[in-house]
Amino acid sequence: MAKQEDQFKKVVSHAKEYGYVFQSSEIYDGLSAVYDYAQNGVELKKNIREYWWKAMVQMNDNIVGLDSAIFMHPTTWKASGHVDAFNDPLIDNKDSKKRYRADVLIEDYVGKLDAKIEKEVAKAAKRFGESFNKEEFLNTNPRVLANKEKGAAILKRMGQSLEKEDLADVKALIEELEIACPLSGSRNWTEVKQFNLMFGTKLGASADSAMDLYLRPETAQGIFVNFLNVQKTGRMKIPFGIAQTGKAFRNEIVARQFIFRMREFEQMEMQFFVRPGTQKEWYEKWKETRLEWHKSLGLGEDNYRFHDHDKLAHYADAAADIEFRFPFGFKELEGIHSRTDFDLKAHEKHSGKKLQYFDPELGESYVPYVVETSIGLDRMFLAVFSNSLMEEELENGTSRTVLKLPSVLAPTKAAIFPLVKKDGLPEVAKKIVNDLKFDFNVIYDEKDAVGKRYRRQDAAGTPFCITVDHDTLTDNSVTIRHRDTMEQKRVAISELKNIISKEVSMSAWLQK
Ligand code: ATP
């Protein structure tokens, strides 16, 4: 646990030191759970967004994009159920006065059981070596089975109690499991209460005519209310999807995990409209498709797992999370939800307008069913960033800090150095920068010894360093060094664009 916390602290401080993420309004002591993306962070975030957008919109001829407004008519949120049901169960510890999400306290408890299982697996893998069969071990070892069963039973009971709004039972569960406040260590809890997560604001100048609005808590509703506009103007045929990325706002009860849980964050969502009765198939297909997208980035296949929901939201008939191994354990990264026809029907009812599709093959009109994929851009950023940050022991006994970002996502693709600041080398290096900048983000650096410059770029996540030396002046070649292997090669300046392109091009990564 302490090791995990250390790693997480390193992630947070590295993100600040290398210009990725800053606390919002830091000079005023910050604003809790709100963050700003700095010069490198904004590039990484943009690249993740683009990687998602290309995979969703560009690569699928039946998915189109949308950019709907953050402000929406307030009835939207009545129809969607957010006014009445977008609540989290909160509980306070009377001694530390700290507020928690009751469901998160329970999920963390189950997370510890999962960690125990992982420990057993690691121990057995060591003991049995080559002949170890993980699948068999997970299905037969009595201690693993007992912990698995216990965890599943706890989550099931919590799911059912939350569904029935039986908050007294949620508290009873916390007491039975003897969950203590991580700060005070005490089990002196208040009752569990519901708390609505939407931020309210007002539209209009005068107090009496002003309209109460909400900042959108998800981007999905902008897609639903535009469903028919897009379908008609785009002549879309079911099945088809609408994708959008944009800010969402939630007044989170507890937000102390850096950019994992923010009050202002960005979502990348896609709503896929299907014929009623086919939703199960599409749900399974999108689960697989999204997992493949994650795997294409090479963050390690063992770092993902599905978590099928016992507790379903009011709109869903099936739901699963893709969980990722964050520095603080496996947590939700993306949700895949089969939302039925709940949203479109609700908007029909509240607006009085029909939101139906005429299916030429069936010769009838219906309200489509929807399968949604919903991922937090900031959470994805944290997954990529935390997984890439490592401390490496080198052969010469020293170590280096390296940020092994997937090169397709790296903010800067190459740094160009003159070996020394004289003899015409800076001029040649700057010319290389000027040529490459039409295709890639590149930077020029002449400060400090070359070894130090390499380390700086390793830590910033730059995949290539290119050094101009005295030989360059006669043979037009340079040394190119790769961040991950540290291998250095002599190549012609004319080859640089190709070499970099091959490694960072989005199309090559998307085809993986
Ligand atoms: P959680 O259970 O962690 O609160 P959720 O189930 O409420 O998440 P969804 O409503 O399904 O989340 O939102 C879809 C995605 O948006 C999540 O998988 C997550 O990546 C992202 N997300 C949700 N809330 C936040 C937040 N407060 N900060 C950052 N990302 C978020």
XYZ file of C-alpha atoms and ligand atoms in Angstrom:
543
model
C 0.000 0.000 0.000
C 2.759 2.417 1.014
C 4.550 1.583 -2.230
C 1.395 2.350 -4.208
C 0.980 5.660 -2.419
C 4.615 6.559 -3.117
C 4.179 5.779 -6.790
C 1.033 7.904 -6.907
C 2.810 10.834 -5.222
C 5.568 10.540 -7.805
C 3.002 10.655 -10.600
C 1.441 13.844 -9.212
C 4.745 15.630 -8.682
C 6.171 14.520 -12.021
C 3.044 15.793 -13.778
C 3.657 19.184 -12.238
C 7.432 19.307 -12.660
C 7.296 18.457 -16.353
C 4.456 20.804 -17.303
C 1.628 18.297 -17.596
C -0.917 19.096 -14.864
C -1.198 21.988 -12.409
C -3.636 22.525 -9.582
C -6.216 25.099 -10.697
C -5.788 28.616 -9.198
C -2.673 27.476 -7.372
C -1.640 31.020 -6.411
C -4.870 31.209 -4.362
C -4.102 27.858 -2.735
C -5.979 25.927 -5.385
C -9.535 24.832 -5.994
C -10.293 21.327 -4.868
C -10.620 18.667 -7.587
C -10.117 21.170 -10.414
C -6.955 21.006 -12.523
C -5.296 22.815 -15.426
C -3.378 21.107 -18.204
C -0.044 22.745 -18.899
C 2.105 22.949 -22.038
C 2.786 19.210 -22.272
C -0.486 18.070 -20.706
C -2.586 19.905 -23.249
C -0.753 18.107 -26.079
C -1.086 14.667 -24.472
C -4.766 15.301 -23.832
C -5.317 16.489 -27.402
C -3.562 13.395 -28.770
C -5.673 11.029 -26.644
C -8.830 12.826 -27.803
C -7.723 12.558 -31.410
C -6.826 8.892 -31.052
C -10.312 8.219 -29.731
C -12.013 10.416 -32.330
C -10.223 8.758 -35.239
C -11.012 5.275 -33.960
C -14.659 6.213 -33.452
C -15.628 8.669 -36.179
C -13.011 8.446 -38.928
C -12.752 4.655 -38.917
C -16.497 3.941 -38.776
C -18.621 5.108 -41.668
C -21.772 4.783 -39.538
C -20.563 7.027 -36.680
C -20.609 10.817 -36.937
C -19.506 13.571 -34.581
C -21.324 16.310 -32.676
C -20.391 19.250 -30.480
C -23.423 20.200 -28.414
C -23.570 23.042 -25.881
C -22.801 22.652 -22.190
C -25.977 24.551 -21.298
C -29.165 22.705 -22.109
C -32.837 23.360 -21.502
C -33.461 22.470 -17.831
C -36.216 19.992 -18.730
C -33.472 17.831 -20.295
C -32.286 16.900 -16.819
C -35.771 16.235 -15.538
C -36.328 13.855 -18.468
C -32.972 12.123 -18.119
C -33.607 11.422 -14.447
C -30.656 13.498 -13.234
C -32.789 15.907 -11.191
C -34.386 13.074 -9.247
C -31.786 10.347 -9.292
C -28.262 11.634 -9.971
C -27.260 11.123 -6.386
C -24.371 9.572 -4.558
C -24.804 8.076 -1.098
C -22.686 10.052 1.327
C -21.594 9.274 4.874
C -19.605 11.352 7.363
C -17.176 10.178 9.975
C -18.089 11.987 13.181
C -14.528 12.034 14.509
C -12.496 13.139 11.497
C -15.473 15.151 10.081
C -14.467 13.700 6.705
C -17.098 12.938 4.109
C -17.058 9.732 2.048
C -19.076 8.041 -0.619
C -20.610 5.054 1.135
C -20.403 2.910 -2.015
C -16.725 3.785 -2.497
C -15.883 2.791 1.091
C -17.456 -0.596 0.422
C -15.845 -0.966 -3.008
C -12.440 -0.162 -1.494
C -12.995 -2.921 1.039
C -13.689 -5.345 -1.817
C -10.628 -3.945 -3.618
C -8.535 -5.127 -0.671
C -9.948 -8.639 -1.069
C -8.962 -8.455 -4.764
C -5.467 -7.369 -3.775
C -5.237 -10.424 -1.509
C -6.184 -12.636 -4.453
C -3.514 -11.026 -6.597
C -0.951 -11.651 -3.870
C -1.912 -15.334 -3.718
C -1.532 -15.547 -7.503
C 1.892 -13.900 -7.445
C 3.037 -16.212 -4.637
C 1.816 -19.320 -6.440
C 3.312 -18.190 -9.756
C 6.675 -17.918 -8.021
C 6.287 -21.300 -6.334
C 5.164 -23.253 -9.419
C 7.262 -21.413 -12.000
C 6.763 -22.446 -15.639
C 4.059 -24.993 -14.845
C 1.766 -22.397 -13.195
C -1.738 -22.261 -14.638
C -3.297 -18.991 -13.491
C -6.794 -19.779 -14.732
C -6.893 -23.110 -12.909
C -5.449 -21.603 -9.740
C -8.103 -18.844 -9.721
C -10.847 -21.438 -10.099
C -9.642 -23.951 -7.518
C -7.600 -22.374 -4.732
C -9.853 -22.311 -1.629
C -8.538 -19.017 -0.234
C -8.967 -17.300 -3.604
C -12.458 -18.725 -4.006
C -13.484 -17.637 -0.515
C -12.314 -14.064 -1.117
C -13.942 -13.954 -4.546
C -17.249 -15.156 -3.137
C -17.094 -12.766 -0.217
C -16.396 -9.788 -2.513
C -19.176 -10.734 -4.915
C -21.699 -11.155 -2.080
C -20.819 -7.747 -0.622
C -21.172 -5.990 -3.985
C -24.431 -7.758 -4.685
C -25.938 -6.728 -1.384
C -24.752 -3.143 -1.821
C -26.158 -3.046 -5.350
C -29.537 -4.292 -4.221
C -29.732 -1.924 -1.256
C -28.825 1.086 -3.388
C -31.354 0.081 -5.984
C -34.067 -0.144 -3.334
C -32.824 3.115 -1.783
C -32.344 1.155 1.426
C -29.651 3.467 2.813
C -29.970 2.004 6.313
C -28.749 -1.319 4.947
C -25.793 0.362 3.227
C -24.816 1.733 6.632
C -25.424 -1.667 8.238
C -23.075 -3.214 5.682
C -20.345 -0.679 6.490
C -20.758 -1.525 10.172
C -20.797 -5.291 9.630
C -17.602 -5.103 7.563
C -16.088 -2.966 10.348
C -14.941 -0.367 7.850
C -13.065 2.406 9.631
C -12.370 5.974 8.522
C -8.920 5.909 6.896
C -8.066 9.175 8.662
C -9.329 8.814 12.223
C -9.470 5.018 12.280
C -12.857 5.322 13.984
C -16.116 3.577 13.096
C -18.271 6.409 14.343
C -20.421 7.037 11.258
C -23.462 9.211 10.509
C -26.467 7.869 8.607
C -26.088 7.478 4.824
C -27.764 10.298 2.862
C -28.312 10.996 -0.840
C -26.558 14.000 -2.435
C -27.321 15.397 -5.926
C -24.191 15.921 -7.993
C -25.366 18.550 -10.471
C -24.081 22.140 -10.372
C -26.813 24.740 -10.715
C -26.480 28.146 -12.336
C -28.740 30.866 -13.739
C -29.424 32.152 -17.239
C -30.684 35.709 -17.678
C -30.042 39.139 -16.233
C -32.886 39.915 -13.867
C -33.611 37.946 -10.765
C -37.291 37.291 -11.537
C -36.899 36.266 -15.173
C -33.734 34.199 -14.685
C -33.969 30.538 -15.520
C -32.392 27.854 -13.378
C -29.935 25.816 -15.374
C -27.506 23.006 -14.695
C -24.005 22.527 -15.984
C -24.272 19.235 -17.875
C -23.135 16.242 -15.789
C -22.626 14.122 -18.939
C -22.334 14.834 -22.634
C -24.752 12.067 -23.633
C -27.970 14.100 -23.339
C -26.754 16.557 -25.989
C -26.587 13.566 -28.320
C -30.064 12.284 -27.445
C -31.824 15.598 -27.992
C -30.081 15.926 -31.392
C -30.724 12.335 -32.404
C -33.372 13.040 -35.008
C -31.645 16.172 -36.393
C -28.481 14.189 -37.049
C -30.315 11.119 -38.361
C -32.324 13.168 -40.852
C -29.647 15.593 -42.051
C -27.014 12.867 -42.218
C -29.483 10.355 -43.723
C -28.228 7.874 -41.176
C -29.538 4.327 -41.173
C -29.797 2.263 -38.028
C -27.478 1.007 -36.629
C -25.507 4.250 -36.381
C -23.651 6.224 -33.756
C -23.084 9.828 -32.663
C -19.852 10.687 -30.874
C -18.799 13.744 -28.938
C -16.136 14.933 -26.583
C -16.596 17.766 -24.137
C -16.675 19.095 -20.605
C -18.954 17.681 -17.933
C -19.403 18.853 -14.344
C -20.173 16.946 -11.158
C -20.124 18.182 -7.606
C -18.266 15.080 -6.422
C -18.480 14.339 -2.705
C -14.947 13.118 -2.357
C -12.354 14.117 -4.822
C -8.881 13.421 -3.626
C -7.404 11.239 -6.328
C -5.841 13.913 -8.522
C -7.390 13.900 -12.025
C -9.141 10.558 -11.446
C -12.163 12.277 -9.924
C -12.616 15.908 -10.810
C -15.476 18.377 -10.485
C -14.888 19.662 -14.023
C -13.741 17.000 -16.462
C -13.970 15.908 -20.052
C -15.854 12.953 -21.450
C -15.591 11.127 -24.761
C -18.939 9.484 -25.394
C -20.561 7.603 -28.240
C -24.228 6.675 -28.379
C -24.987 3.849 -30.778
C -28.624 3.615 -31.942
C -29.852 0.101 -32.692
C -32.996 -1.836 -33.511
C -34.863 -2.914 -30.326
C -33.987 -6.504 -29.479
C -30.447 -6.291 -30.914
C -28.994 -4.305 -28.018
C -27.392 -7.300 -26.287
C -25.339 -8.165 -29.382
C -24.190 -4.584 -29.829
C -23.389 -4.261 -26.146
C -21.061 -7.284 -26.375
C -19.525 -5.975 -29.574
C -18.781 -2.559 -28.112
C -17.303 -4.085 -24.966
C -14.800 -5.987 -27.109
C -14.155 -3.117 -29.520
C -13.371 -0.702 -26.722
C -11.058 -3.135 -24.971
C -9.176 -3.616 -28.252
C -8.779 0.154 -28.555
C -7.217 0.277 -25.104
C -4.933 -2.642 -25.850
C -3.691 -1.010 -29.053
C -1.825 1.522 -26.906
C 0.349 -1.178 -25.376
C -0.085 -0.254 -21.706
C -0.096 -3.956 -20.773
C -2.968 -6.405 -21.257
C -2.933 -7.435 -17.572
C -3.791 -3.888 -16.595
C -7.396 -4.130 -17.809
C -10.393 -6.075 -16.642
C -14.139 -5.942 -17.069
C -16.438 -5.352 -14.145
C -20.037 -6.270 -14.879
C -22.497 -4.216 -12.840
C -24.900 -5.730 -10.345
C -26.364 -2.346 -9.583
C -27.817 -0.983 -12.803
C -28.571 2.699 -13.311
C -32.238 3.565 -13.818
C -31.784 3.650 -17.604
C -29.767 0.472 -18.216
C -30.468 -3.206 -18.943
C -26.761 -4.139 -18.892
C -23.613 -2.281 -17.899
C -19.920 -2.982 -17.514
C -16.824 -0.988 -16.719
C -13.443 -1.394 -18.256
C -11.245 -1.095 -15.195
C -7.594 -0.132 -15.296
C -4.828 -0.775 -12.806
C -4.231 2.783 -11.538
C -1.497 3.439 -8.948
C -4.231 3.028 -6.288
C -5.614 -0.250 -7.694
C -8.130 -1.351 -10.320
C -10.745 1.377 -10.930
C -13.260 2.331 -13.595
C -11.792 3.890 -16.700
C -14.680 3.522 -19.130
C -18.325 2.504 -18.963
C -20.250 0.547 -21.586
C -23.975 0.789 -21.006
C -26.986 -0.670 -22.721
C -29.339 2.282 -22.096
C -32.463 0.770 -23.702
C -34.914 3.337 -25.127
C -35.090 5.093 -21.764
C -33.586 8.446 -22.767
C -35.287 8.923 -26.136
C -38.666 7.883 -24.702
C -38.250 10.244 -21.760
C -37.397 13.139 -24.100
C -40.429 12.286 -26.237
C -42.613 12.427 -23.165
C -41.225 15.679 -21.771
C -40.936 17.540 -25.106
C -44.071 16.225 -26.761
C -41.989 15.596 -29.931
C -41.576 12.226 -31.613
C -38.046 10.824 -31.582
C -38.616 7.814 -33.793
C -36.883 6.196 -36.690
C -38.652 4.740 -39.703
C -36.958 1.441 -40.440
C -37.343 0.820 -44.194
C -36.469 -2.868 -43.842
C -39.184 -3.496 -41.256
C -41.566 -0.935 -42.691
C -42.279 0.471 -39.224
C -41.256 3.285 -36.880
C -39.771 2.776 -33.456
C -37.760 4.463 -30.728
C -34.259 2.988 -31.107
C -32.354 1.315 -28.303
C -28.977 2.743 -27.361
C -25.621 1.257 -26.443
C -23.228 3.835 -25.040
C -19.470 3.880 -24.593
C -18.342 6.552 -22.159
C -14.779 7.290 -21.156
C -13.264 10.109 -19.104
C -10.489 11.825 -21.033
C -8.763 12.888 -17.825
C -8.939 9.353 -16.423
C -7.463 8.046 -19.643
C -4.718 10.672 -19.307
C -3.995 9.416 -15.792
C -3.962 5.794 -16.968
C -1.475 6.557 -19.737
C 0.675 8.886 -17.669
C 0.902 6.805 -14.496
C 1.578 3.608 -16.418
C 4.364 5.248 -18.422
C 6.291 6.747 -15.537
C 9.149 4.514 -14.437
C 12.449 4.464 -12.680
C 14.955 2.310 -14.587
C 18.179 0.815 -13.344
C 20.880 1.141 -16.000
C 23.775 -1.175 -16.767
C 26.350 1.330 -15.526
C 24.809 1.280 -12.052
C 22.960 4.587 -12.384
C 19.233 5.002 -12.849
C 16.968 7.184 -14.957
C 13.421 8.486 -14.732
C 11.645 7.845 -17.984
C 8.124 8.560 -19.150
C 7.470 5.811 -21.694
C 4.337 7.329 -23.198
C 3.002 5.520 -26.266
C 4.911 7.541 -28.900
C 1.707 8.254 -30.822
C 0.469 10.214 -27.784
C 3.732 11.898 -26.729
C 3.450 15.722 -26.660
C 6.813 16.288 -28.367
C 8.016 13.742 -30.885
C 11.681 14.771 -31.121
C 14.194 17.075 -29.455
C 17.037 18.379 -31.587
C 20.393 19.230 -30.005
C 23.593 20.768 -31.281
C 26.451 18.910 -29.569
C 28.009 22.285 -28.715
C 26.745 25.853 -28.956
C 29.273 26.885 -31.639
C 30.967 25.965 -34.922
C 27.711 26.344 -36.864
C 26.059 23.338 -35.145
C 23.124 25.354 -33.676
C 22.284 26.657 -37.159
C 22.098 23.125 -38.584
C 20.017 21.900 -35.612
C 17.606 24.825 -35.995
C 17.240 24.078 -39.680
C 16.236 20.491 -38.804
C 13.679 21.862 -36.327
C 12.290 24.187 -38.993
C 11.948 21.333 -41.486
C 10.372 18.830 -39.089
C 7.920 21.212 -37.434
C 5.537 21.052 -40.387
C 4.866 17.409 -39.490
C 5.584 17.002 -35.780
C 5.885 18.862 -32.498
C 9.650 19.183 -32.076
C 11.847 21.286 -29.817
C 15.354 22.683 -29.835
C 17.584 22.375 -26.768
C 21.196 23.498 -26.421
C 21.508 23.858 -22.647
C 23.732 21.511 -20.549
C 25.734 18.453 -21.582
C 24.082 16.093 -24.043
C 23.665 13.345 -21.408
C 21.678 15.724 -19.233
C 19.554 16.797 -22.190
C 18.781 13.127 -22.891
C 17.606 12.635 -19.308
C 15.433 15.729 -19.484
C 13.688 14.443 -22.615
C 13.377 10.909 -21.169
C 11.530 12.343 -18.191
C 9.343 14.537 -20.391
C 8.367 11.538 -22.541
C 9.960 12.590 -25.881
C 10.491 9.466 -28.025
C 13.471 10.735 -30.085
C 16.547 12.864 -29.471
C 18.570 13.987 -32.491
C 22.110 15.276 -32.052
C 23.998 17.376 -34.578
C 27.808 17.097 -34.261
C 30.860 18.169 -36.233
C 30.599 15.232 -38.654
C 27.112 16.437 -39.576
C 28.713 19.426 -41.290
C 30.438 17.165 -43.802
C 28.279 14.032 -44.074
C 24.761 15.420 -43.441
C 24.050 12.702 -40.910
C 23.010 12.917 -37.248
C 22.734 10.639 -34.223
C 19.188 9.617 -33.392
C 18.524 8.138 -29.961
C 15.443 6.230 -28.977
C 13.908 6.973 -25.564
C 12.938 3.404 -24.667
C 15.967 1.426 -25.849
C 18.475 4.301 -25.525
C 19.924 2.893 -28.729
C 21.777 5.419 -30.876
C 22.062 5.254 -34.641
C 23.717 7.343 -37.279
C 21.235 8.341 -39.969
C 21.007 10.822 -42.844
C 19.112 14.047 -42.071
C 16.917 13.283 -45.085
C 15.722 10.057 -43.392
C 14.549 11.708 -40.148
C 10.990 12.439 -41.216
C 10.442 8.837 -42.264
C 11.947 7.343 -39.125
C 9.843 9.501 -36.811
C 6.727 9.114 -38.888
C 6.911 5.351 -38.862
C 6.887 5.286 -35.101
C 4.413 8.034 -34.214
C 1.839 7.960 -36.985
C -1.711 7.475 -35.762
C -2.658 5.337 -38.712
C 0.086 2.824 -37.892
C -1.087 2.625 -34.258
C -4.743 2.344 -35.172
C -3.966 -0.573 -37.451
C -2.353 -2.527 -34.608
P -17.603 6.728 -10.842
O -18.330 5.476 -10.430
O -16.103 6.605 -10.824
O -18.105 7.974 -10.188
P -19.441 6.881 -12.973
O -19.856 5.441 -13.094
O -20.326 7.842 -12.299
O -17.965 6.951 -12.375
P -20.070 7.496 -15.658
O -21.241 8.333 -15.309
O -20.300 6.158 -16.250
O -19.101 7.395 -14.413
O -19.113 8.362 -16.600
C -18.366 7.810 -17.656
C -16.903 8.040 -17.494
O -16.616 9.405 -17.195
C -16.262 7.261 -16.348
O -15.927 5.957 -16.756
C -15.032 8.082 -16.046
O -13.959 7.734 -16.909
C -15.478 9.489 -16.366
N -15.798 10.235 -15.136
C -16.939 10.175 -14.422
N -16.887 11.004 -13.370
C -15.668 11.597 -13.412
C -15.013 12.566 -12.610
N -15.608 13.102 -11.556
N -13.748 12.946 -12.945
C -13.140 12.424 -14.026
N -13.715 11.513 -14.823
C -14.962 11.100 -14.539
